[in-house]
């Protein structure tokens, strides 16, 4: 990470921390006039969280059958949200810019103050200060949220003063109990729907409708490898991905498509270098940043197998019913992966998790060991990621 990137990160987190004091300056908005049949749902999470949420998002029309539903989401998720058909209107905001840019924040809040509704829903368990500011700014007769995550996983709230947290909670007319700390996110999302009075059991993320894109789908049998992640802490060494790729080419006769964002494109050269002098290099294809999200979904849908880190790609695999293997760090083990369903999903392709099985799993809700802290400082990677072997992944293949 360059010093400019480090500076931007520091500025962003400074802004996130200072956001809590905006709560003193804003009024919890209520409609001035009678509103008829309007619901606003706030879901500004990143892509992976959003994909998991789609299982329960399919139920909002069942809960409010005669209402017009507006979704406020992250711009990164706008294309997916439109494709589902679950919502009548979508307002997309640039989440990171909203956190860090005060002029942009004011502009967004001015727009949202005009969105009068009957009910505002805030279904995020790890609701941040900015999510609560959004809820405060939208005029609604009733505001419903979750009892918030207070762990280190939800760093925005974790760093917020206790009196501010209480004030943020008072924005909502009803806070639905969010359940035990170790609930899997699918189960927790289903709990929110049940808290609205609708009977619903959690299952795999809703299957995204097919959207065949001409020229984007490979002609030969192939596997998708997703070696990037939102943080380098969660990234399995690229040399190990290269060994898995060589195995898939040699033993399965599948081509390899490396997928991810354009910012992760540097991983292609590292992957090729890690393959050494292998004659298989021409069977590795660079798809970093070369697809839209819906095109990426189709590439994963038609793959024989998906292998990747704990990031959006594995949730795409679940949402399009493709066999998936995830190399998973155990710091938040059980929350987003492995999948746990409440309804019968026996017909769904498996999402298999390869993890280290360390005794300190779940440290995001507790304390990291000294060995893990030292390893993270030395390598920039969690020890539980480092301890997943190539042999372990190949055995699952």
CSV table of C-alpha atoms in Angstrom, one decimal:
chain,number,residue,atom,x,y,z
A,1,UNK,CA,0.0,0.0,0.0
A,2,UNK,CA,1.4,3.4,-1.0
A,3,UNK,CA,1.6,6.3,1.5
A,4,UNK,CA,-1.1,8.1,-0.5
A,5,UNK,CA,-3.4,5.1,0.0
A,6,UNK,CA,-2.5,5.0,3.7
A,7,UNK,CA,-3.3,8.7,4.0
A,8,UNK,CA,-6.7,8.2,2.3
A,9,UNK,CA,-7.5,5.3,4.6
A,10,UNK,CA,-6.7,7.4,7.6
A,11,UNK,CA,-8.8,10.3,6.4
A,12,UNK,CA,-11.7,8.0,5.6
A,13,UNK,CA,-11.6,6.5,9.1
A,14,UNK,CA,-11.3,9.9,10.7
A,15,UNK,CA,-14.4,11.0,8.8
A,16,UNK,CA,-16.2,7.8,9.9
A,17,UNK,CA,-15.4,8.5,13.5
A,18,UNK,CA,-16.3,12.1,13.3
A,19,UNK,CA,-19.7,11.2,11.7
A,20,UNK,CA,-21.0,10.3,15.2
A,21,UNK,CA,-21.1,14.0,16.1
A,22,UNK,CA,-23.4,14.8,13.2
A,23,UNK,CA,-26.1,13.0,15.2
A,24,UNK,CA,-26.2,16.1,17.4
A,25,UNK,CA,-27.1,18.3,14.5
A,26,UNK,CA,-29.8,16.3,12.7
A,27,UNK,CA,-33.5,15.8,13.5
A,28,UNK,CA,-35.3,12.5,13.2
A,29,UNK,CA,-37.5,13.2,10.2
A,30,UNK,CA,-41.2,12.4,10.1
A,31,UNK,CA,-43.6,13.1,7.2
A,32,UNK,CA,-45.3,16.5,7.2
A,33,UNK,CA,-48.3,15.1,5.1
A,34,UNK,CA,-50.1,11.8,4.9
A,35,UNK,CA,-48.1,9.2,2.9
A,36,UNK,CA,-49.8,6.3,1.1
A,37,UNK,CA,-48.3,2.9,0.4
A,38,UNK,CA,-44.5,3.6,0.4
A,39,UNK,CA,-41.7,1.6,1.9
A,40,UNK,CA,-38.0,2.5,2.0
A,41,UNK,CA,-35.3,-0.2,2.6
A,42,UNK,CA,-31.7,0.9,3.4
A,43,UNK,CA,-29.1,-1.7,2.3
A,44,UNK,CA,-25.8,0.0,1.5
A,45,UNK,CA,-23.5,-3.0,2.2
A,46,UNK,CA,-20.8,-4.2,-0.2
A,47,UNK,CA,-21.6,-6.8,-2.9
A,48,UNK,CA,-21.0,-10.0,-0.9
A,49,UNK,CA,-23.3,-9.0,2.0
A,50,UNK,CA,-25.9,-7.8,-0.5
A,51,UNK,CA,-25.9,-11.1,-2.4
A,52,UNK,CA,-26.5,-13.0,0.9
A,53,UNK,CA,-29.3,-10.6,1.8
A,54,UNK,CA,-31.2,-11.4,-1.5
A,55,UNK,CA,-32.6,-14.5,0.1
A,56,UNK,CA,-34.6,-12.4,2.5
A,57,UNK,CA,-35.0,-9.4,0.2
A,58,UNK,CA,-37.3,-11.6,-1.9
A,59,UNK,CA,-39.8,-11.5,0.9
A,60,UNK,CA,-40.4,-7.7,1.3
A,61,UNK,CA,-43.2,-7.8,-1.3
A,62,UNK,CA,-44.8,-10.6,0.8
A,63,UNK,CA,-44.6,-8.5,3.9
A,64,UNK,CA,-45.9,-5.4,2.2
A,65,UNK,CA,-47.9,-6.6,-0.8
A,66,UNK,CA,-49.6,-3.3,-1.8
A,67,UNK,CA,-46.7,-1.0,-1.2
A,68,UNK,CA,-44.3,0.7,-3.5
A,69,UNK,CA,-40.8,-0.3,-2.4
A,70,UNK,CA,-37.7,1.9,-2.8
A,71,UNK,CA,-34.3,0.5,-2.1
A,72,UNK,CA,-31.4,2.7,-1.1
A,73,UNK,CA,-28.2,0.7,-2.0
A,74,UNK,CA,-24.5,1.0,-2.7
A,75,UNK,CA,-23.8,1.9,-6.3
A,76,UNK,CA,-21.7,-1.3,-6.6
A,77,UNK,CA,-24.9,-3.3,-6.1
A,78,UNK,CA,-27.3,-1.2,-8.2
A,79,UNK,CA,-27.0,-3.5,-11.3
A,80,UNK,CA,-27.8,-6.6,-9.3
A,81,UNK,CA,-30.7,-4.9,-7.5
A,82,UNK,CA,-32.3,-3.8,-10.7
A,83,UNK,CA,-31.9,-7.4,-12.2
A,84,UNK,CA,-33.8,-9.0,-9.3
A,85,UNK,CA,-37.1,-7.2,-9.9
A,86,UNK,CA,-37.7,-7.0,-6.1
A,87,UNK,CA,-37.9,-3.2,-6.0
A,88,UNK,CA,-40.0,-0.5,-7.7
A,89,UNK,CA,-37.3,2.2,-7.4
A,90,UNK,CA,-33.6,2.2,-6.6
A,91,UNK,CA,-31.6,5.1,-5.3
A,92,UNK,CA,-27.9,4.2,-5.4
A,93,UNK,CA,-25.2,6.1,-3.4
A,94,UNK,CA,-21.5,5.8,-3.4
A,95,UNK,CA,-20.9,4.3,0.0
A,96,UNK,CA,-17.2,5.1,0.5
A,97,UNK,CA,-17.7,8.6,-0.8
A,98,UNK,CA,-20.7,9.1,1.5
A,99,UNK,CA,-18.4,8.1,4.4
A,100,UNK,CA,-15.5,10.3,3.5
A,101,UNK,CA,-16.8,13.3,1.6
A,102,UNK,CA,-18.9,15.7,3.7
A,103,UNK,CA,-20.2,17.7,0.7
A,104,UNK,CA,-21.4,14.5,-1.0
A,105,UNK,CA,-23.0,13.4,2.3
A,106,UNK,CA,-25.0,16.7,2.5
A,107,UNK,CA,-26.1,16.3,-1.1
A,108,UNK,CA,-27.4,12.8,-0.6
A,109,UNK,CA,-29.2,13.7,2.6
A,110,UNK,CA,-30.9,16.6,0.9
A,111,UNK,CA,-32.3,14.2,-1.7
A,112,UNK,CA,-33.3,11.6,0.9
A,113,UNK,CA,-35.2,14.1,3.0
A,114,UNK,CA,-37.8,14.2,0.2
A,115,UNK,CA,-38.4,10.4,0.3
A,116,UNK,CA,-41.5,10.4,2.6
A,117,UNK,CA,-42.7,6.9,3.4
A,118,UNK,CA,-44.9,4.9,5.7
A,119,UNK,CA,-42.2,2.5,6.8
A,120,UNK,CA,-38.5,2.7,6.8
A,121,UNK,CA,-36.6,-0.6,7.1
A,122,UNK,CA,-32.9,-0.9,8.2
A,123,UNK,CA,-32.2,-4.7,8.0
A,124,UNK,CA,-28.4,-4.4,8.5
A,125,UNK,CA,-27.1,-6.1,11.7
A,126,UNK,CA,-23.7,-4.3,11.5
A,127,UNK,CA,-25.4,-1.0,11.1
A,128,UNK,CA,-22.9,1.8,10.9
A,129,UNK,CA,-23.3,5.4,12.1
A,130,UNK,CA,-23.8,6.5,8.5
A,131,UNK,CA,-26.6,4.0,8.0
A,132,UNK,CA,-28.3,5.4,11.0
A,133,UNK,CA,-27.8,9.0,9.8
A,134,UNK,CA,-29.6,7.9,6.5
A,135,UNK,CA,-32.5,6.4,8.5
A,136,UNK,CA,-32.7,9.6,10.6
A,137,UNK,CA,-32.9,11.8,7.5
A,138,UNK,CA,-35.7,10.0,5.7
A,139,UNK,CA,-39.2,11.0,6.8
A,140,UNK,CA,-41.1,7.9,7.8
A,141,UNK,CA,-44.2,7.2,10.0
A,142,UNK,CA,-42.4,4.1,11.4
A,143,UNK,CA,-38.7,3.2,11.4
A,144,UNK,CA,-37.7,-0.4,12.0
A,145,UNK,CA,-34.1,-1.7,12.5
A,146,UNK,CA,-32.1,-4.5,14.0
A,147,UNK,CA,-30.5,-4.5,17.5
A,148,UNK,CA,-27.0,-3.6,16.3
A,149,UNK,CA,-23.8,-5.6,16.2
A,150,UNK,CA,-21.5,-4.3,19.0
A,151,UNK,CA,-18.4,-6.4,18.1
A,152,UNK,CA,-15.1,-5.4,16.5
A,153,UNK,CA,-16.5,-6.6,13.2
A,154,UNK,CA,-18.7,-3.5,13.2
A,155,UNK,CA,-15.8,-1.1,13.7
A,156,UNK,CA,-17.8,2.1,12.9
A,157,UNK,CA,-20.1,1.4,15.9
A,158,UNK,CA,-17.4,-0.2,18.0
A,159,UNK,CA,-15.4,3.1,17.9
A,160,UNK,CA,-18.5,5.2,18.7
A,161,UNK,CA,-19.2,6.6,22.2
A,162,UNK,CA,-21.8,4.8,24.2
A,163,UNK,CA,-24.1,7.8,24.6
A,164,UNK,CA,-24.1,8.3,20.8
A,165,UNK,CA,-25.0,4.6,20.2
A,166,UNK,CA,-28.1,5.0,22.5
A,167,UNK,CA,-29.1,8.1,20.6
A,168,UNK,CA,-28.8,6.3,17.3
A,169,UNK,CA,-30.9,3.5,18.6
A,170,UNK,CA,-33.7,6.0,19.5
A,171,UNK,CA,-34.1,6.8,15.8
A,172,UNK,CA,-36.0,3.6,15.4
A,173,UNK,CA,-39.6,3.0,16.7
A,174,UNK,CA,-38.8,-0.7,16.8
A,175,UNK,CA,-35.6,-2.7,17.1
A,176,UNK,CA,-36.0,-6.4,16.1
A,177,UNK,CA,-33.9,-8.7,18.3
A,178,UNK,CA,-30.9,-9.8,16.2
A,179,UNK,CA,-30.2,-13.1,18.0
A,180,UNK,CA,-27.1,-14.8,19.1
A,181,UNK,CA,-23.6,-13.6,18.1
A,182,UNK,CA,-22.8,-16.8,16.2
A,183,UNK,CA,-25.9,-16.7,13.9
A,184,UNK,CA,-25.1,-17.2,10.2
A,185,UNK,CA,-26.1,-14.1,8.2
A,186,UNK,CA,-28.7,-16.0,6.2
A,187,UNK,CA,-30.4,-17.0,9.5
A,188,UNK,CA,-30.1,-13.5,10.9
A,189,UNK,CA,-31.7,-11.9,7.7
A,190,UNK,CA,-34.6,-14.4,8.0
A,191,UNK,CA,-35.0,-13.4,11.7
A,192,UNK,CA,-35.5,-9.8,10.5
A,193,UNK,CA,-38.3,-10.9,8.2
A,194,UNK,CA,-39.9,-12.9,11.0
A,195,UNK,CA,-39.7,-9.8,13.1
A,196,UNK,CA,-41.9,-8.0,10.6
A,197,UNK,CA,-44.5,-10.7,11.2
A,198,UNK,CA,-43.9,-12.8,8.1
A,199,UNK,CA,-43.1,-16.6,8.4
A,200,UNK,CA,-39.9,-17.2,6.6
A,201,UNK,CA,-37.0,-19.7,6.8
A,202,UNK,CA,-33.5,-19.0,5.5
A,203,UNK,CA,-32.0,-20.7,2.5
A,204,UNK,CA,-29.2,-20.2,-0.1
A,205,UNK,CA,-29.1,-16.7,-1.7
A,206,UNK,CA,-31.8,-16.2,-4.3
A,207,UNK,CA,-30.8,-17.5,-7.7
A,208,UNK,CA,-30.1,-14.6,-10.0
A,209,UNK,CA,-32.1,-14.8,-13.2
A,210,UNK,CA,-30.0,-15.8,-16.2
A,211,UNK,CA,-28.7,-13.0,-18.4
A,212,UNK,CA,-26.7,-14.5,-21.2
A,213,UNK,CA,-24.1,-12.0,-22.6
A,214,UNK,CA,-22.9,-12.6,-26.2
A,215,UNK,CA,-19.2,-13.1,-26.4
A,216,UNK,CA,-18.4,-13.1,-22.7
A,217,UNK,CA,-18.8,-16.9,-22.0
A,218,UNK,CA,-15.8,-19.1,-22.7
A,219,UNK,CA,-16.3,-22.0,-25.2
A,220,UNK,CA,-14.2,-24.6,-23.4
A,221,UNK,CA,-14.9,-26.2,-20.0
A,222,UNK,CA,-13.4,-24.0,-17.4
A,223,UNK,CA,-13.0,-23.1,-13.7
A,224,UNK,CA,-13.2,-19.6,-12.2
A,225,UNK,CA,-10.5,-18.6,-9.7
A,226,UNK,CA,-11.0,-15.5,-7.5
A,227,UNK,CA,-7.7,-14.8,-5.8
A,228,UNK,CA,-8.6,-11.2,-4.6
A,229,UNK,CA,-10.5,-10.0,-1.6
A,230,UNK,CA,-11.6,-6.7,0.0
A,231,UNK,CA,-8.6,-6.9,2.3
A,232,UNK,CA,-5.2,-8.5,1.8
A,233,UNK,CA,-5.6,-10.0,5.3
A,234,UNK,CA,-8.1,-12.4,3.7
A,235,UNK,CA,-6.1,-13.4,0.6
A,236,UNK,CA,-4.6,-16.9,0.3
A,237,UNK,CA,-1.1,-16.7,-1.2
A,238,UNK,CA,-1.2,-16.4,-5.0
A,239,UNK,CA,1.4,-19.1,-5.4
A,240,UNK,CA,-1.1,-21.6,-3.9
A,241,UNK,CA,-3.8,-20.5,-6.2
A,242,UNK,CA,-1.4,-21.1,-9.1
A,243,UNK,CA,-0.8,-24.7,-7.8
A,244,UNK,CA,-4.6,-25.3,-7.7
A,245,UNK,CA,-4.8,-23.8,-11.3
A,246,UNK,CA,-2.1,-26.2,-12.6
A,247,UNK,CA,-3.9,-29.1,-11.0
A,248,UNK,CA,-7.3,-28.2,-12.6
A,249,UNK,CA,-5.7,-27.8,-16.0
A,250,UNK,CA,-3.7,-31.1,-15.8
A,251,UNK,CA,-6.2,-33.3,-14.0
A,252,UNK,CA,-9.6,-31.9,-15.2
A,253,UNK,CA,-8.5,-30.4,-18.5
A,254,UNK,CA,-10.3,-27.2,-17.6
A,255,UNK,CA,-9.1,-23.7,-18.7
A,256,UNK,CA,-8.7,-21.2,-15.8
A,257,UNK,CA,-10.4,-17.8,-15.8
A,258,UNK,CA,-9.1,-15.4,-13.2
A,259,UNK,CA,-11.8,-13.0,-12.1
A,260,UNK,CA,-12.1,-9.9,-9.9
A,261,UNK,CA,-12.1,-6.2,-10.0
A,262,UNK,CA,-9.8,-4.1,-12.2
A,263,UNK,CA,-7.9,-3.1,-9.0
A,264,UNK,CA,-6.9,-6.8,-8.6
A,265,UNK,CA,-5.5,-7.1,-12.1
A,266,UNK,CA,-2.0,-7.2,-10.8
A,267,UNK,CA,-2.7,-10.7,-9.5
A,268,UNK,CA,-2.8,-12.1,-13.1
A,269,UNK,CA,0.9,-11.4,-13.6
A,270,UNK,CA,1.7,-12.8,-10.2
A,271,UNK,CA,-0.3,-15.9,-10.9
A,272,UNK,CA,1.4,-16.5,-14.3
A,273,UNK,CA,4.9,-15.9,-12.7
A,274,UNK,CA,4.0,-18.4,-9.9
A,275,UNK,CA,3.2,-21.1,-12.5
A,276,UNK,CA,6.9,-21.0,-13.5
A,277,UNK,CA,7.9,-22.4,-16.9
A,278,UNK,CA,4.7,-24.3,-17.2
A,279,UNK,CA,3.3,-24.9,-20.8
A,280,UNK,CA,-0.1,-24.4,-19.3
A,281,UNK,CA,0.1,-20.6,-19.1
A,282,UNK,CA,-1.8,-20.1,-22.4
A,283,UNK,CA,-4.8,-21.8,-20.7
A,284,UNK,CA,-5.1,-19.1,-18.0
A,285,UNK,CA,-7.3,-16.1,-19.0
A,286,UNK,CA,-7.3,-12.7,-17.5
A,287,UNK,CA,-10.9,-11.5,-16.7
A,288,UNK,CA,-10.0,-9.0,-14.0
A,289,UNK,CA,-12.2,-5.9,-14.5
A,290,UNK,CA,-13.4,-7.1,-17.9
A,291,UNK,CA,-17.0,-8.0,-17.0
A,292,UNK,CA,-19.9,-6.2,-15.5
A,293,UNK,CA,-21.4,-7.8,-12.4
A,294,UNK,CA,-24.2,-9.5,-14.4
A,295,UNK,CA,-21.6,-10.7,-16.9
A,296,UNK,CA,-19.5,-12.0,-14.0
A,297,UNK,CA,-22.5,-13.8,-12.6
A,298,UNK,CA,-22.9,-15.6,-16.0
A,299,UNK,CA,-19.2,-16.5,-16.2
A,300,UNK,CA,-19.5,-18.1,-12.8
A,301,UNK,CA,-22.9,-19.7,-13.6
A,302,UNK,CA,-21.4,-21.6,-16.5
A,303,UNK,CA,-18.1,-22.6,-14.8
A,304,UNK,CA,-17.5,-26.2,-13.7
A,305,UNK,CA,-16.1,-25.0,-10.4
A,306,UNK,CA,-15.4,-21.8,-8.5
A,307,UNK,CA,-12.4,-21.4,-6.1
A,308,UNK,CA,-11.8,-18.2,-4.2
A,309,UNK,CA,-11.2,-16.3,-1.1
A,310,UNK,CA,-13.9,-15.0,1.3
A,311,UNK,CA,-15.3,-12.2,-1.0
A,312,UNK,CA,-18.2,-11.5,-3.3
A,313,UNK,CA,-17.3,-14.2,-5.8
A,314,UNK,CA,-18.2,-17.1,-3.5
A,315,UNK,CA,-21.6,-15.6,-2.9
A,316,UNK,CA,-22.1,-15.2,-6.7
A,317,UNK,CA,-21.4,-18.9,-7.0
A,318,UNK,CA,-24.1,-19.6,-4.4
A,319,UNK,CA,-26.6,-17.2,-6.1
A,320,UNK,CA,-26.1,-18.9,-9.6
A,321,UNK,CA,-25.9,-22.5,-8.2
A,322,UNK,CA,-22.3,-23.3,-9.1
A,323,UNK,CA,-20.1,-25.6,-7.0
A,324,UNK,CA,-17.8,-23.4,-4.9
A,325,UNK,CA,-14.8,-23.8,-2.7
A,326,UNK,CA,-13.9,-20.9,-0.4
A,327,UNK,CA,-10.5,-20.5,1.4
A,328,UNK,CA,-11.8,-19.0,4.7
A,329,UNK,CA,-10.1,-17.1,7.5
A,330,UNK,CA,-11.6,-18.0,10.8
A,331,UNK,CA,-11.7,-14.5,12.4
A,332,UNK,CA,-15.4,-14.2,11.6
A,333,UNK,CA,-16.0,-17.9,11.2
A,334,UNK,CA,-19.7,-18.8,11.0
A,335,UNK,CA,-21.1,-15.4,10.2
A,336,UNK,CA,-20.9,-15.3,6.4
A,337,UNK,CA,-19.6,-18.8,5.8
A,338,UNK,CA,-20.1,-21.7,6.0
A,339,UNK,CA,-23.7,-21.4,4.8
A,340,UNK,CA,-26.4,-22.6,7.2
A,341,UNK,CA,-30.0,-22.9,5.9
A,342,UNK,CA,-33.2,-23.3,7.8
A,343,UNK,CA,-35.2,-24.7,4.9
A,344,UNK,CA,-34.4,-27.6,2.7
A,345,UNK,CA,-31.7,-26.7,0.1
A,346,UNK,CA,-30.7,-30.3,-0.7
A,347,UNK,CA,-30.9,-29.6,-4.5
A,348,UNK,CA,-28.4,-26.7,-4.4
A,349,UNK,CA,-24.8,-27.2,-5.4
A,350,UNK,CA,-22.5,-27.2,-2.4
A,351,UNK,CA,-20.4,-24.3,-1.2
A,352,UNK,CA,-17.5,-25.9,0.6
A,353,UNK,CA,-15.3,-24.1,3.1
A,354,UNK,CA,-11.6,-24.9,3.5
A,355,UNK,CA,-10.4,-23.5,6.9
A,356,UNK,CA,-7.5,-24.1,9.3
A,357,UNK,CA,-9.6,-25.4,12.2
A,358,UNK,CA,-7.7,-23.2,14.8
A,359,UNK,CA,-8.9,-23.1,18.4
A,360,UNK,CA,-9.1,-19.3,18.3
A,361,UNK,CA,-11.7,-19.2,15.5
A,362,UNK,CA,-14.1,-16.3,15.8
A,363,UNK,CA,-11.6,-13.9,17.2
A,364,UNK,CA,-13.5,-10.9,15.7
A,365,UNK,CA,-16.0,-11.5,18.6
A,366,UNK,CA,-13.1,-12.0,21.1
A,367,UNK,CA,-9.4,-11.5,21.2
A,368,UNK,CA,-6.6,-12.4,18.7
A,369,UNK,CA,-3.8,-14.5,20.0
A,370,UNK,CA,-0.3,-13.1,20.1
A,371,UNK,CA,0.9,-15.5,17.4
A,372,UNK,CA,-1.9,-14.2,15.1
A,373,UNK,CA,-1.1,-10.6,15.8
A,374,UNK,CA,2.6,-11.2,15.1
A,375,UNK,CA,1.8,-13.1,11.8
A,376,UNK,CA,-0.5,-10.3,10.7
A,377,UNK,CA,2.0,-7.6,11.3
A,378,UNK,CA,4.8,-9.6,9.6
A,379,UNK,CA,2.9,-10.8,6.5
A,380,UNK,CA,-0.3,-8.7,6.3
A,381,UNK,CA,-2.3,-11.9,6.2
A,382,UNK,CA,-4.3,-13.7,8.9
A,383,UNK,CA,-2.5,-16.8,10.3
A,384,UNK,CA,-5.7,-18.9,9.8
A,385,UNK,CA,-5.5,-18.1,6.0
A,386,UNK,CA,-1.8,-19.0,5.9
A,387,UNK,CA,-2.6,-22.4,7.5
A,388,UNK,CA,-4.9,-23.6,4.7
A,389,UNK,CA,-2.9,-25.9,2.5
A,390,UNK,CA,-3.0,-26.6,-1.2
A,391,UNK,CA,-3.5,-30.3,-0.4
A,392,UNK,CA,-6.6,-29.4,1.6
A,393,UNK,CA,-8.2,-27.5,-1.3
A,394,UNK,CA,-7.3,-30.2,-3.9
A,395,UNK,CA,-8.8,-32.9,-1.7
A,396,UNK,CA,-12.1,-30.9,-1.7
A,397,UNK,CA,-11.9,-30.6,-5.5
